[in-house]
Short mmCIF file of C-alpha atoms in Angstrom, two decimals:
data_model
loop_
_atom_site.label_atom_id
_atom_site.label_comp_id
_atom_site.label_asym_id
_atom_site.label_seq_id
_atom_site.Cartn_x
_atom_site.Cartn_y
_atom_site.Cartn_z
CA UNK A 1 -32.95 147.57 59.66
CA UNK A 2 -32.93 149.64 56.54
CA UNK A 3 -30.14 148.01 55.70
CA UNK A 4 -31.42 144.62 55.33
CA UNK A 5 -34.39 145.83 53.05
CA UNK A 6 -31.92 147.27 50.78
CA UNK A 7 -30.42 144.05 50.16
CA UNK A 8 -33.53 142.03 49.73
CA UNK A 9 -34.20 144.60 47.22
CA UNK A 10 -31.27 145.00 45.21
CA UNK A 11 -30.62 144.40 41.98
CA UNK A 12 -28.72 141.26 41.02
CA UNK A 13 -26.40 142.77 38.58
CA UNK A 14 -24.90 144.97 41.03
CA UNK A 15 -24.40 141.63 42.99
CA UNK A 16 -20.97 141.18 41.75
CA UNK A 17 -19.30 145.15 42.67
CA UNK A 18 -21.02 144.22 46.42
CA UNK A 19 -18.90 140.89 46.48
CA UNK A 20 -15.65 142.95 45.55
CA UNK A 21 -16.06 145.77 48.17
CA UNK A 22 -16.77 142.91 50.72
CA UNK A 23 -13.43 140.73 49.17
CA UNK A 24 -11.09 143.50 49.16
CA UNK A 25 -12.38 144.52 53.38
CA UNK A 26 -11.73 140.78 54.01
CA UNK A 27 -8.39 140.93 52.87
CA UNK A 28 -7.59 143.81 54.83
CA UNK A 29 -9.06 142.64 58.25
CA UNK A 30 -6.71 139.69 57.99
CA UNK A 31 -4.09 141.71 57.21
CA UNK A 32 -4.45 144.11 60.23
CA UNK A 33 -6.59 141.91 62.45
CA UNK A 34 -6.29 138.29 61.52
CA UNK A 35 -3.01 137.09 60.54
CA UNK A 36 -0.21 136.73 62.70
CA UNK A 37 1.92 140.19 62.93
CA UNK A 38 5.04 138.36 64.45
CA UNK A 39 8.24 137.63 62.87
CA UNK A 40 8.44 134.27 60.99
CA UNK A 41 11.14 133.54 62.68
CA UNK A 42 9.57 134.32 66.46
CA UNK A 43 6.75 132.32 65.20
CA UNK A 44 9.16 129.68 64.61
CA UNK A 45 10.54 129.91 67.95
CA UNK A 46 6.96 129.75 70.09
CA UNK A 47 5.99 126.74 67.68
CA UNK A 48 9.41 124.54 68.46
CA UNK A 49 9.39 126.01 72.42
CA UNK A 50 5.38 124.74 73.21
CA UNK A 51 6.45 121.57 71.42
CA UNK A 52 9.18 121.41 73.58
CA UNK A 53 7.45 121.89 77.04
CA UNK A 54 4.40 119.27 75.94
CA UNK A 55 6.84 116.67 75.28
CA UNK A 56 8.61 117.05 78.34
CA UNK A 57 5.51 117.13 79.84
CA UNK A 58 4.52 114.01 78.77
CA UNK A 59 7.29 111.80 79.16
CA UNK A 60 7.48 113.14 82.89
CA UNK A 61 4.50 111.74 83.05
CA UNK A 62 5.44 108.32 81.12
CA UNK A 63 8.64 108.15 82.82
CA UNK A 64 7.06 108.38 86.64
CA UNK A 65 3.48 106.54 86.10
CA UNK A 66 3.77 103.20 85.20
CA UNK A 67 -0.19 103.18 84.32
CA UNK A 68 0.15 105.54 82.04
CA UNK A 69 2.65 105.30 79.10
CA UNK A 70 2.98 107.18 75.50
CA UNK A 71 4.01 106.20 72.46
CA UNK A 72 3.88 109.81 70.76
CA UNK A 73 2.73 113.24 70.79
CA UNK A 74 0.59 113.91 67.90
CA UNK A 75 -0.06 118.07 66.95
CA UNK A 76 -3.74 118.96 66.27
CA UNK A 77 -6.00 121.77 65.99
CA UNK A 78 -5.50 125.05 63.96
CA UNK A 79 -1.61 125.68 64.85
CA UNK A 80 -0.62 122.77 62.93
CA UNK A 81 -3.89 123.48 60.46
CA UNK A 82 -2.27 126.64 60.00
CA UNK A 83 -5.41 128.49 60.77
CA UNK A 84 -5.44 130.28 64.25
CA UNK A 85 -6.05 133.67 64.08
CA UNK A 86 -4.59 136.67 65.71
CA UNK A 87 -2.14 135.40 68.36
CA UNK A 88 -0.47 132.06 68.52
CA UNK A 89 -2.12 131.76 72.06
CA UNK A 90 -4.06 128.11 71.59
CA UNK A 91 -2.23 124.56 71.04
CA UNK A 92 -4.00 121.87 70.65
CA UNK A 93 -2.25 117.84 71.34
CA UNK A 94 -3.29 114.49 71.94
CA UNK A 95 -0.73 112.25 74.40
CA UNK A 96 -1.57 108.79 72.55
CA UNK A 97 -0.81 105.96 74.98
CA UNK A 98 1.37 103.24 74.44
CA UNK A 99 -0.59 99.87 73.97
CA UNK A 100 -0.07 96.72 72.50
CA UNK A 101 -1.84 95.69 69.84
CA UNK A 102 -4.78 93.53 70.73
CA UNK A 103 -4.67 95.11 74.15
CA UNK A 104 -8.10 97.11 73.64
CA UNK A 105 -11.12 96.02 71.55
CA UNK A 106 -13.64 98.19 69.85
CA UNK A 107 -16.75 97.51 69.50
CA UNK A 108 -18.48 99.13 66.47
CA UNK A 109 -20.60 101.85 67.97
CA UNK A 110 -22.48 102.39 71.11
CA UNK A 111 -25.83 101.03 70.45
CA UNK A 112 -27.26 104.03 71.20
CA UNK A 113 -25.19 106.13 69.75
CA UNK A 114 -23.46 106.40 65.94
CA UNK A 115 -19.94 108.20 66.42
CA UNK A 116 -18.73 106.03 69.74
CA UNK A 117 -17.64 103.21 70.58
CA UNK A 118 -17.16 101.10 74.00
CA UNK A 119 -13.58 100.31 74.46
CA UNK A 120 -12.96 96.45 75.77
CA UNK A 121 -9.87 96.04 77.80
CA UNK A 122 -8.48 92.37 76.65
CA UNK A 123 -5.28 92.70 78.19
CA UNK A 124 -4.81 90.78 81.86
CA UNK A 125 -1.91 93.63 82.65
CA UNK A 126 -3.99 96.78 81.38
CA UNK A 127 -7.03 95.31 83.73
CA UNK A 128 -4.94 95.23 86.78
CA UNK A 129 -3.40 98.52 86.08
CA UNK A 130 -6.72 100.39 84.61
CA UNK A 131 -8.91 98.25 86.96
CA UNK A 132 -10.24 101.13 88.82
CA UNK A 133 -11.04 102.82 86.18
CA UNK A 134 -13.48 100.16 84.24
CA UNK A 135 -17.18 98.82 84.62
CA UNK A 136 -16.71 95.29 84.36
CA UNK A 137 -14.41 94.28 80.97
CA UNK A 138 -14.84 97.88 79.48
CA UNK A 139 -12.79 101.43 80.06
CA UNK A 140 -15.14 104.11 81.75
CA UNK A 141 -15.28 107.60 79.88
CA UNK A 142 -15.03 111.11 81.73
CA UNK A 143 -18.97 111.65 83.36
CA UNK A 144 -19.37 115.34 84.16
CA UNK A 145 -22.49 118.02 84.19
CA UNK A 146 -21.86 121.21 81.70
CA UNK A 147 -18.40 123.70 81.86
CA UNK A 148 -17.51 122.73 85.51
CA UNK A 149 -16.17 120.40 86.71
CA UNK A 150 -17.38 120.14 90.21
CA UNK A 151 -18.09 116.86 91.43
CA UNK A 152 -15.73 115.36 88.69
CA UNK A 153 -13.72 113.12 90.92
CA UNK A 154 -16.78 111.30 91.30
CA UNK A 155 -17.30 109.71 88.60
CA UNK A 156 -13.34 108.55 88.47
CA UNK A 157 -12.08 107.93 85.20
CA UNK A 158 -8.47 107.25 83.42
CA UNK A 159 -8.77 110.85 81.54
CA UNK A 160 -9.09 112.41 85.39
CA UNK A 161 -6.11 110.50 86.36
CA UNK A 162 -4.30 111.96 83.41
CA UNK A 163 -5.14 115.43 84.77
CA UNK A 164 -4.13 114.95 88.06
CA UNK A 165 -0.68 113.79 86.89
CA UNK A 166 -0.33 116.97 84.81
CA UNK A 167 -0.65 118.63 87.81
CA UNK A 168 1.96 117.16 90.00
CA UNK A 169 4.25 117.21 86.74
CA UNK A 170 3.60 120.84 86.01
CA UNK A 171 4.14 121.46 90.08
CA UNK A 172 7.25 118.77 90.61
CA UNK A 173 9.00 119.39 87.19
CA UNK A 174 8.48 123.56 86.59
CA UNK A 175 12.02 124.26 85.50
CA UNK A 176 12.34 121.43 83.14
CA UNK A 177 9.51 123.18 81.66
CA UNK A 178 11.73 126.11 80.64
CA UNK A 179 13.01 126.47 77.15
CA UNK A 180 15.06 129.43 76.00
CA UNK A 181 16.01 130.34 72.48
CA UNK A 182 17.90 133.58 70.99
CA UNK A 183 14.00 135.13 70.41
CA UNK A 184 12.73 134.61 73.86
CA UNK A 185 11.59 132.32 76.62
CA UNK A 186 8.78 129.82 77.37
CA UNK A 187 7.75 128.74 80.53
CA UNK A 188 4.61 127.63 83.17
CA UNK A 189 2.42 130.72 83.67
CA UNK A 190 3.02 130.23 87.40
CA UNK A 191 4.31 127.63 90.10
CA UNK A 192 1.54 129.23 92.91
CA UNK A 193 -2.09 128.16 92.50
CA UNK A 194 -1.63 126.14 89.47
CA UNK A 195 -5.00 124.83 88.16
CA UNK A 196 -5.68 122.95 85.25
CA UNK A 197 -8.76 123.72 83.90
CA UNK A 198 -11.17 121.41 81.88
CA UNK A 199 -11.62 122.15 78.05
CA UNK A 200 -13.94 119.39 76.80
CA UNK A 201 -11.95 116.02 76.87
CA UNK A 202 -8.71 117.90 77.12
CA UNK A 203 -6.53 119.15 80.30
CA UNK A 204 -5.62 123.01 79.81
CA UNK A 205 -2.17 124.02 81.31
CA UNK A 206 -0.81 127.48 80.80
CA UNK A 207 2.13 128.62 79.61
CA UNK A 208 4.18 132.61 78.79
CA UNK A 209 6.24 133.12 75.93
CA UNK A 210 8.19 136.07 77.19
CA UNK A 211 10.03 137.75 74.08
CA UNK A 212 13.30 139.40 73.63
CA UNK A 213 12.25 141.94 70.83
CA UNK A 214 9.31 143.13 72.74
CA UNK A 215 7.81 143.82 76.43
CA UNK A 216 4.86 141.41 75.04
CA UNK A 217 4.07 138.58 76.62
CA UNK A 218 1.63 136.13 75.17
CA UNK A 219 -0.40 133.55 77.71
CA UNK A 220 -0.75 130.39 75.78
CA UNK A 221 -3.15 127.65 76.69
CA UNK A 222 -1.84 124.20 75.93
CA UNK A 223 -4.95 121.13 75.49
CA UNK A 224 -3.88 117.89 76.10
CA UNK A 225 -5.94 115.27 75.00
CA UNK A 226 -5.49 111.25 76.26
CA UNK A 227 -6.03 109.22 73.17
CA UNK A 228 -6.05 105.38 72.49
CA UNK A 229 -5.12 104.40 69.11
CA UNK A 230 -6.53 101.39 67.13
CA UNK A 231 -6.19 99.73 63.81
CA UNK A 232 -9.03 100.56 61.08
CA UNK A 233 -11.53 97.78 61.17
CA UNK A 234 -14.58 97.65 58.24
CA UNK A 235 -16.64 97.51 61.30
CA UNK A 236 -15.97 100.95 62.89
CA UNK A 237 -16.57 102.74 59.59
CA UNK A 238 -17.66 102.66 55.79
CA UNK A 239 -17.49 104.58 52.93
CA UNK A 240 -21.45 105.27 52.97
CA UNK A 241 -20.84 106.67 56.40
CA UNK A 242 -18.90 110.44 54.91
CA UNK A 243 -19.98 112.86 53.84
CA UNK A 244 -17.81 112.65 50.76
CA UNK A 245 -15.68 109.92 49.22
CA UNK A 246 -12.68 111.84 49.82
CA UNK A 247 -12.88 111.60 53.15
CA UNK A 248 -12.81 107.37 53.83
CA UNK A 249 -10.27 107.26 50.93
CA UNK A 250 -7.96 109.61 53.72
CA UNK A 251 -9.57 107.57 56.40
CA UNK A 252 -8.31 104.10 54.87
CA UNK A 253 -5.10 105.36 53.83
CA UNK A 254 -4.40 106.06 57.40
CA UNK A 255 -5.53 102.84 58.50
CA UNK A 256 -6.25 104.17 62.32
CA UNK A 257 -8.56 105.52 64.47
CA UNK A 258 -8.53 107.19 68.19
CA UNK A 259 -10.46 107.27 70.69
CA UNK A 260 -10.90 110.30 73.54
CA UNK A 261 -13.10 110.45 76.20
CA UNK A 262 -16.35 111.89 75.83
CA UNK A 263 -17.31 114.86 78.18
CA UNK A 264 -21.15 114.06 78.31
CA UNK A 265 -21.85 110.73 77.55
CA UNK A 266 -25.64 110.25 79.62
CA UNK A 267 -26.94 109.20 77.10
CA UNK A 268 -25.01 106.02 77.94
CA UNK A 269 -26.31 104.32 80.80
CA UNK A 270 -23.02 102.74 81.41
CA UNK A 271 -21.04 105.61 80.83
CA UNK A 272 -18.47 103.55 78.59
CA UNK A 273 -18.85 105.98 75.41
CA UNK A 274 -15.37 106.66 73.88
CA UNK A 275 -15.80 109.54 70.77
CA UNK A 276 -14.41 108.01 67.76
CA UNK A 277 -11.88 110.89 66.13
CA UNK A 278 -9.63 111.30 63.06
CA UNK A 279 -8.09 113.81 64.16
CA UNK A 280 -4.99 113.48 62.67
CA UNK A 281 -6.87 113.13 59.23
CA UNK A 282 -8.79 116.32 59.38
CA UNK A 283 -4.89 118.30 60.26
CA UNK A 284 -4.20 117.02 56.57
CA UNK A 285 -7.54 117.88 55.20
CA UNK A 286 -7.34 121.27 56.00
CA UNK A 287 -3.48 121.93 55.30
CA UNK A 288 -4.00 120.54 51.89
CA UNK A 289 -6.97 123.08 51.13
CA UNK A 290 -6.00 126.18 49.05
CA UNK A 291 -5.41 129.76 50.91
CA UNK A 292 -8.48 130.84 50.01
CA UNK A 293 -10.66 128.26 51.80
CA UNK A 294 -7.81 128.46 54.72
CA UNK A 295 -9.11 132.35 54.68
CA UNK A 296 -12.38 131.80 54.85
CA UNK A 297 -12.57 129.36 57.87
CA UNK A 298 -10.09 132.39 59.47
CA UNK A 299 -12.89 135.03 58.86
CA UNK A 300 -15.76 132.76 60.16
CA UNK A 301 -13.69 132.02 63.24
CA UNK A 302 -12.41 135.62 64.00
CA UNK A 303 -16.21 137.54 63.34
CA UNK A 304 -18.68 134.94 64.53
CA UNK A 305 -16.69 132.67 67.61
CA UNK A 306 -13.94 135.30 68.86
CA UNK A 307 -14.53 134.96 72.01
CA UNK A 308 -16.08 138.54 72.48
CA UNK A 309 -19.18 137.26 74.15
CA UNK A 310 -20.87 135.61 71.24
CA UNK A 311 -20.90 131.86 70.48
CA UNK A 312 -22.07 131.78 67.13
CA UNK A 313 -21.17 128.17 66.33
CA UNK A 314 -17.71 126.76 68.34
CA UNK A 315 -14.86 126.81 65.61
CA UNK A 316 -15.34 122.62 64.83
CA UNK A 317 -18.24 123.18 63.56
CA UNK A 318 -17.43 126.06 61.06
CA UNK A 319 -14.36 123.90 60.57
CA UNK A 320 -16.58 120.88 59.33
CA UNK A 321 -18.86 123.25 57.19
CA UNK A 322 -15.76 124.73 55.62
CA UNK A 323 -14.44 120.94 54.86
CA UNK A 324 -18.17 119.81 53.38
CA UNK A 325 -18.03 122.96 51.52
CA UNK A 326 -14.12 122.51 50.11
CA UNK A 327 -15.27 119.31 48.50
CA UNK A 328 -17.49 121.53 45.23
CA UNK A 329 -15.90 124.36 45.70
CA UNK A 330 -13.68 125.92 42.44
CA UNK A 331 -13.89 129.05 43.89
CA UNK A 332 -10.29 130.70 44.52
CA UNK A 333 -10.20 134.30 44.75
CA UNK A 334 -13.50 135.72 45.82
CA UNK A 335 -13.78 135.35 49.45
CA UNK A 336 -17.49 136.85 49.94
CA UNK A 337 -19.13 134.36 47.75
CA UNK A 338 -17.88 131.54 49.79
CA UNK A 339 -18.08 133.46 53.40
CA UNK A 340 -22.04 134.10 51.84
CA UNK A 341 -22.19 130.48 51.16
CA UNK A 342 -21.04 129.22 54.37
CA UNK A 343 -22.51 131.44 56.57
CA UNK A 344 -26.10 130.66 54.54
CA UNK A 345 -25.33 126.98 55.57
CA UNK A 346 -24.99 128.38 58.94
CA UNK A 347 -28.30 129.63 58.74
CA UNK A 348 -29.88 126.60 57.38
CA UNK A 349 -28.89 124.57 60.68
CA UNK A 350 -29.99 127.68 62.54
CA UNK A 351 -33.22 127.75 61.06
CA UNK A 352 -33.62 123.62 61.92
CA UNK A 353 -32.72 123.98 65.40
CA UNK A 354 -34.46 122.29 68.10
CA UNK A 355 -35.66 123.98 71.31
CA UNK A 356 -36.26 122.36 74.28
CA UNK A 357 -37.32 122.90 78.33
CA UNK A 358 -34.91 125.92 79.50
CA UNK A 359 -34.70 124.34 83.36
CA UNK A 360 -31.84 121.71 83.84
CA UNK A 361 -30.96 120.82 87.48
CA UNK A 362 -27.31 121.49 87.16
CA UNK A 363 -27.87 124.41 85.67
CA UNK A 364 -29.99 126.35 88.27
CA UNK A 365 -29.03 129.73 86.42
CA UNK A 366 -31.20 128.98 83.71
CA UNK A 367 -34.10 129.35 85.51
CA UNK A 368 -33.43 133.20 85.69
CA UNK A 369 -33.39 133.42 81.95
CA UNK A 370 -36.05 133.71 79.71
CA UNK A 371 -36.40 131.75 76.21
CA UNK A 372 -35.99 127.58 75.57
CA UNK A 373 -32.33 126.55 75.41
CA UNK A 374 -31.61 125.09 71.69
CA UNK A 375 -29.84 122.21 70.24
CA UNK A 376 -28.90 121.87 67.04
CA UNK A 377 -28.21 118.82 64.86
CA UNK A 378 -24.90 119.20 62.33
CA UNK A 379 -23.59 115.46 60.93
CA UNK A 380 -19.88 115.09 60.96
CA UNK A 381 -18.10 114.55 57.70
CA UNK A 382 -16.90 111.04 58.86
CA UNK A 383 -20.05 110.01 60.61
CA UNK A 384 -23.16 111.35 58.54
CA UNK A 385 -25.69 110.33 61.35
CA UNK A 386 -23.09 111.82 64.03
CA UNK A 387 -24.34 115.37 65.43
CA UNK A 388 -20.68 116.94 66.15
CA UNK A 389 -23.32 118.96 68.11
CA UNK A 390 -25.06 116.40 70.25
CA UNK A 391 -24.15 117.31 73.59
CA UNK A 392 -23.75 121.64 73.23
CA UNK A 393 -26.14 123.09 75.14
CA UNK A 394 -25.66 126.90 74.73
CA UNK A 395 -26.11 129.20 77.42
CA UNK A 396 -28.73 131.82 75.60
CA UNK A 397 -31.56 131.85 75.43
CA UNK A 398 -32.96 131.69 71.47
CA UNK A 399 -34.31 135.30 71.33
CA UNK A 400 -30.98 136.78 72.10
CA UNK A 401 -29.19 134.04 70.59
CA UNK A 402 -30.72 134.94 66.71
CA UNK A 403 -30.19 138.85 67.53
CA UNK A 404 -26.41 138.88 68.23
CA UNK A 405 -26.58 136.85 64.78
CA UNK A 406 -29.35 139.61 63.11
CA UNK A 407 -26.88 142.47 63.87
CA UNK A 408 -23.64 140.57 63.02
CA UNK A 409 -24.86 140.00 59.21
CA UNK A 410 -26.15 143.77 59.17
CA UNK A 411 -22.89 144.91 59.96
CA UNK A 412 -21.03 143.13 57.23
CA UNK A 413 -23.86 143.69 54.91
CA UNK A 414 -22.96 147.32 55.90
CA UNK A 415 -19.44 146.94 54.02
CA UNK A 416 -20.86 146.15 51.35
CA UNK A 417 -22.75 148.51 50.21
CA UNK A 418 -20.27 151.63 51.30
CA UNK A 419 -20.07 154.07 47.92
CA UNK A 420 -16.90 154.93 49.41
CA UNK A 421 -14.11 152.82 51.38
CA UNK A 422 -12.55 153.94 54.86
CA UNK A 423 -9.10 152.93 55.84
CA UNK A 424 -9.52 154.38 59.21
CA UNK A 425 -12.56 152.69 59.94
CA UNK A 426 -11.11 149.03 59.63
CA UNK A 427 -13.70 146.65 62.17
CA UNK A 428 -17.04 145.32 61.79
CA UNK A 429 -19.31 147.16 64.16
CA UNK A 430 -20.30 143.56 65.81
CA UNK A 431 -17.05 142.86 66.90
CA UNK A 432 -15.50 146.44 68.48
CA UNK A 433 -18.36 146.29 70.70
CA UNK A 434 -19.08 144.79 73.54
CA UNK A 435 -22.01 145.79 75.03
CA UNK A 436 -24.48 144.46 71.76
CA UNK A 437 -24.36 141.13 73.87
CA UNK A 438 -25.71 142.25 76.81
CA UNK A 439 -28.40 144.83 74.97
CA UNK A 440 -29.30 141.36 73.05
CA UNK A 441 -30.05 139.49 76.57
CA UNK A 442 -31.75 142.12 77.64
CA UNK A 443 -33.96 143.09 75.02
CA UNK A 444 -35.77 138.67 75.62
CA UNK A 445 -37.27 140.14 78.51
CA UNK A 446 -40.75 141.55 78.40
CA UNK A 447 -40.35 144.82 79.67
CA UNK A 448 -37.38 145.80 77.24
CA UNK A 449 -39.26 143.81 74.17
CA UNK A 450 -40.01 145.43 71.30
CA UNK A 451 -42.90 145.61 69.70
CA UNK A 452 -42.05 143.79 66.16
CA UNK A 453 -41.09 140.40 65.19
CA UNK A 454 -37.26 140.03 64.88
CA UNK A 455 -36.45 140.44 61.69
CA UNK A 456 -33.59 138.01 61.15
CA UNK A 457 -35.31 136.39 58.76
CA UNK A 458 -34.08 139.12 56.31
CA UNK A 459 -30.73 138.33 56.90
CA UNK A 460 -31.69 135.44 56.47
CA UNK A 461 -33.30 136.24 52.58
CA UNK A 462 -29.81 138.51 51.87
CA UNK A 463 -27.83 135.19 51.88
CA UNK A 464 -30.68 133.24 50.28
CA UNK A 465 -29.78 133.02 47.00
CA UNK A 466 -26.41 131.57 47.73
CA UNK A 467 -27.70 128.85 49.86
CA UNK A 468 -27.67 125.42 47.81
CA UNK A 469 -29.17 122.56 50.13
CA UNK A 470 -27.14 120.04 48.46
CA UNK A 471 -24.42 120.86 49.87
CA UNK A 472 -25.59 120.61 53.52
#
């Protein structure tokens, strides 16, 4: 913890050589660690062969179902950002189905909730086809408890009739699903014991690029989202609703919105939320910020949300903060005053959280873990009085929780204040191990506690003086 009293107490003139040490290790962990090390040209390949396979996919689907029929594809997430990190191992779609216009009507927001909408089925054919599926005139959203999905069938909806139909597609239609090019191969990760896991509102089929050049063969997950697109109304959204003027200007040029189903909608006693989502808007918004922003969101993603048994904050989030943060932002070269910045905004929301009872009946696991569970409240940049965090309910408890985060920021803090750089020593301390999670956990209970307060607080001071509310 020395560490963090040496930078509470250093010197703000030898601010900017700290910055520079920290810059110049950024650059080289996405050299060696972040960016993709494949050929453009393989890169080219796995990019055209997923496409390939998702459209087939889908218009298996379309062509065999009559209830459910697409008009497009549409590419998401941070493949066609251009910001996934590491391996090209995570696509990200929405299948947008094919309705008339007037078909559906949207009502402005769930009256309990700002962000969703109910979705009114006006068309006599859609409420024959999609009748099973709807409480009374309106479409039912997915209804399920937490990461499983046991019971799901239950409460029946048109998104798990989309995933049962990418089942029998992947199982009926495998070698369709094969696309060779010069590079390599793409095909389903297996015929036997297919299961399509749940991500959220999206279906998760796998896939293996298999490649020519190499023995290596990557495992890539494939989310499929069902979407229903609708014309822009002045109803469903206004420019005092952004975060940022920007934003309804890209909005209105657009002129539509979609709608996905929302994973935990109880809030809703009728279970008829439908998450409003500009999804395609928010591609363009962060392929049209510069590199260095584009670098930034890369090193948030890869240190704090890498899947190496932390959860930070999920990659949306960081995502929105880097987006809120773009918009005053003239910084284009020094990457630790912006990763400082961000990850003080971080903080900020950390620091506001809201903790609640630990004990939730479909999560019986809790009970065997000490500390309140935590919520916390981040507005979306379209939605200012949308949490993008509403329904997250993290699985730590908040001891361990602020820890993992406590020795993170020491490690990076670390970097900077080295009096000598070493190439062979090229990873942040937080992320080659992977025991600090489970030391974290266990130090919550009573007989591992220590004796002092935690100090995260002075992380919390390090990054103080680069965290401007305004921009929150």
């Amino acid at each position: 913890m020395a560490e963090s009293k040496r930078c509470k107490d250093l010197d703000k003139t030898s601010e900017p050589e700290q910055n520079i040490k920290l810059t110049e290790y950024f650059r080289r962990l996405l050299k060696r660690e972040i960016n993709f090390r494949l050929t453009k040209e393989e890169l080219c390949d796995i990019i055209c062969s997923v496409d390939f396979v998702v459209e087939t996919l889908v218009a298996t689907i379309s062509s065999k179902v009559g209830w459910l029929q697409f008009s497009r594809v549409v590419k998401v997430g941070s493949m066609a950002e251009g910001t996934s990190v590491g391996r090209p191992n995570e696509f990200d779609y929405l299948a947008v189905l094919k309705i008339e216009a007037g078909s559906v009507q949207v009502e402005r927001t769930c009256a309990k909730r700002r962000g969703y909408a109910h979705v009114k089925i006006a068309d006599p054919n859609l409420k024959t086809i999609w009748g099973k599926w709807m409480n009374g005139q309106y479409l039912t959203s997915d209804f399920t408890r937490g990461q499983s999905d046991f019971l799901s069938g239950y409460f029946d909806s048109l998104g798990n009739a989309f995933k049962d139909e990418i089942y029998h597609a992947m199982n009926n239609a495998h070698s369709n699903l094969v696309y060779r090019t010069k590079i390599g191969k793409i095909e389903p990760e297996s015929s036997l014991n297919l299961d399509i896991k749940r991500h959220g509102p999206a279906f998760t089929p796998k896939f293996v690029w298999k490649s020519k050049n190499s023995d290596e063969k990557i495992t890539i997950e494939v989310d499929i989202t069902l979407a229903i697109e609708v014309e822009l109304t002045p109803d469903i959204i206004s420019e005092t609703d952004t975060f940022d003027p920007l934003f309804f200007r890209k909005v209105k040029e657009h002129g539509k919105v979609m709608l996905i189903s929302c994973r935990d909608n109880a809030s809703c006693d009728a279970k008829l939320c439908m998450c409003l989502v500009f999804t395609e808007i928010e591609v363009e918004l962060v392929r049209n910020m510069g590199q260095h922003h584009k670098e930034c969101y890369k090193l948030l993603k890869y240190i704090f949300n890498d899947g190496r048994g932390y959860t930070f904050l999920p990659s949306y989030v960081l995502k929105t903060l880097v987006l809120k943060h773009n918009c005053h932002c003239e910084e284009e070269e020094n990457l630790a005053v912006c990763f400082k910045t961000l990850v003080a905004s971080c903080l900020h929301y950390l620091f506001n959280r809201k903790t609640e009872e630990k004990i939730e009946p479909s999560r019986f696991a809790r009970a065997l873990m000490l500390g309140k569970r935590f919520s916390l409240n981040i507005p979306s940049i379209f939605f200012k009085e949308h949490n993008i965090l509403y329904s997250k309910n993290y699985k730590f408890p908040c001891e361990q929780f602020l820890q993992e985060i406590e020795i993170m920021l020491e490690s990076i803090e670390k970097i900077s204040y080295r009096e000598e750089d070493n190439d062979d020593d090229e990873s942040l301390d937080i992320v080659t191990s992977i025991f600090t999670g489970v030391e974290a956990y266990l130090s919550t209970f009573p007989f591992f506690r220590k004796e002092k307060e935690l100090t995260f607080i002075k992380c919390y001071e390090c990054y103080g003086n680069y965290f401007n509310e305004n921009i929150l």
